[in-house]
Amino acid sequence: MKTNVEMNKKVKDTFDSIESINEVKVSPFLKENVMHKIRNASEDIQDATWSWFTPKLQMATLVCVVVLNFMAFNNLKETTYDTNVSNFAKSYGLSTSTESSILN
């Protein structure tokens, strides 16, 4: 029964401490101010996301892409369709030889 008395005393002390807490005064515009700050912070983050991709970097990227396309096009012109097909046929044994055999 002794623990029950101690528990009741702890519960009574807890309720007494709750009653001593004062009401907090909050500005009626607190939510609006916080939401405004959050909105501004998200806009700053979005602006900073693409700020590294400056016009100079865009131009350098465009030049690199054009040069790579030009090099690929020149490489494509050098290799012809006939050589590719004949190499494919030789590698898979599909080509017919023009050499005459002993039996013919």
mmCIF file with all atom_site columns, C-alpha atoms in Angstrom, residues 4 6 18 29 34 37 46 57 62 64 80 90 93:
data_model
loop_
_atom_site.group_PDB
_atom_site.id
_atom_site.type_symbol
_atom_site.label_atom_id
_atom_site.label_alt_id
_atom_site.label_comp_id
_atom_site.label_asym_id
_atom_site.label_entity_id
_atom_site.label_seq_id
_atom_site.pdbx_PDB_ins_code
_atom_site.Cartn_x
_atom_site.Cartn_y
_atom_site.Cartn_z
_atom_site.occupancy
_atom_site.B_iso_or_equiv
_atom_site.pdbx_formal_charge
_atom_site.auth_seq_id
_atom_site.auth_comp_id
_atom_site.auth_asym_id
_atom_site.auth_atom_id
_atom_site.pdbx_PDB_model_num
ATOM 1  C CA . ASN A 1 4  ? 0.156  3.417   -3.885  1.00 0.00 ? 4  ASN A CA 1
ATOM 2  C CA . GLU A 1 6  ? 3.794  7.405   -3.278  1.00 0.00 ? 6  GLU A CA 1
ATOM 3  C CA . ILE A 1 18 ? 0.387  21.479  -14.972 1.00 0.00 ? 18 ILE A CA 1
ATOM 4  C CA . PHE A 1 29 ? -0.030 36.205  -37.993 1.00 0.00 ? 29 PHE A CA 1
ATOM 5  C CA . VAL A 1 34 ? 6.299  31.206  -41.185 1.00 0.00 ? 34 VAL A CA 1
ATOM 6  C CA . LYS A 1 37 ? 9.576  32.472  -44.979 1.00 0.00 ? 37 LYS A CA 1
ATOM 7  C CA . GLN A 1 46 ? 15.069 26.752  -57.011 1.00 0.00 ? 46 GLN A CA 1
ATOM 8  C CA . LEU A 1 57 ? 28.817 27.065  -69.764 1.00 0.00 ? 57 LEU A CA 1
ATOM 9  C CA . LEU A 1 62 ? 26.890 23.463  -77.264 1.00 0.00 ? 62 LEU A CA 1
ATOM 10 C CA . CYS A 1 64 ? 31.294 20.280  -77.425 1.00 0.00 ? 64 CYS A CA 1
ATOM 11 C CA . THR A 1 80 ? 30.901 2.336   -96.011 1.00 0.00 ? 80 THR A CA 1
ATOM 12 C CA . LYS A 1 90 ? 33.160 -13.075 -93.544 1.00 0.00 ? 90 LYS A CA 1
ATOM 13 C CA . GLY A 1 93 ? 30.944 -17.543 -92.802 1.00 0.00 ? 93 GLY A CA 1
#
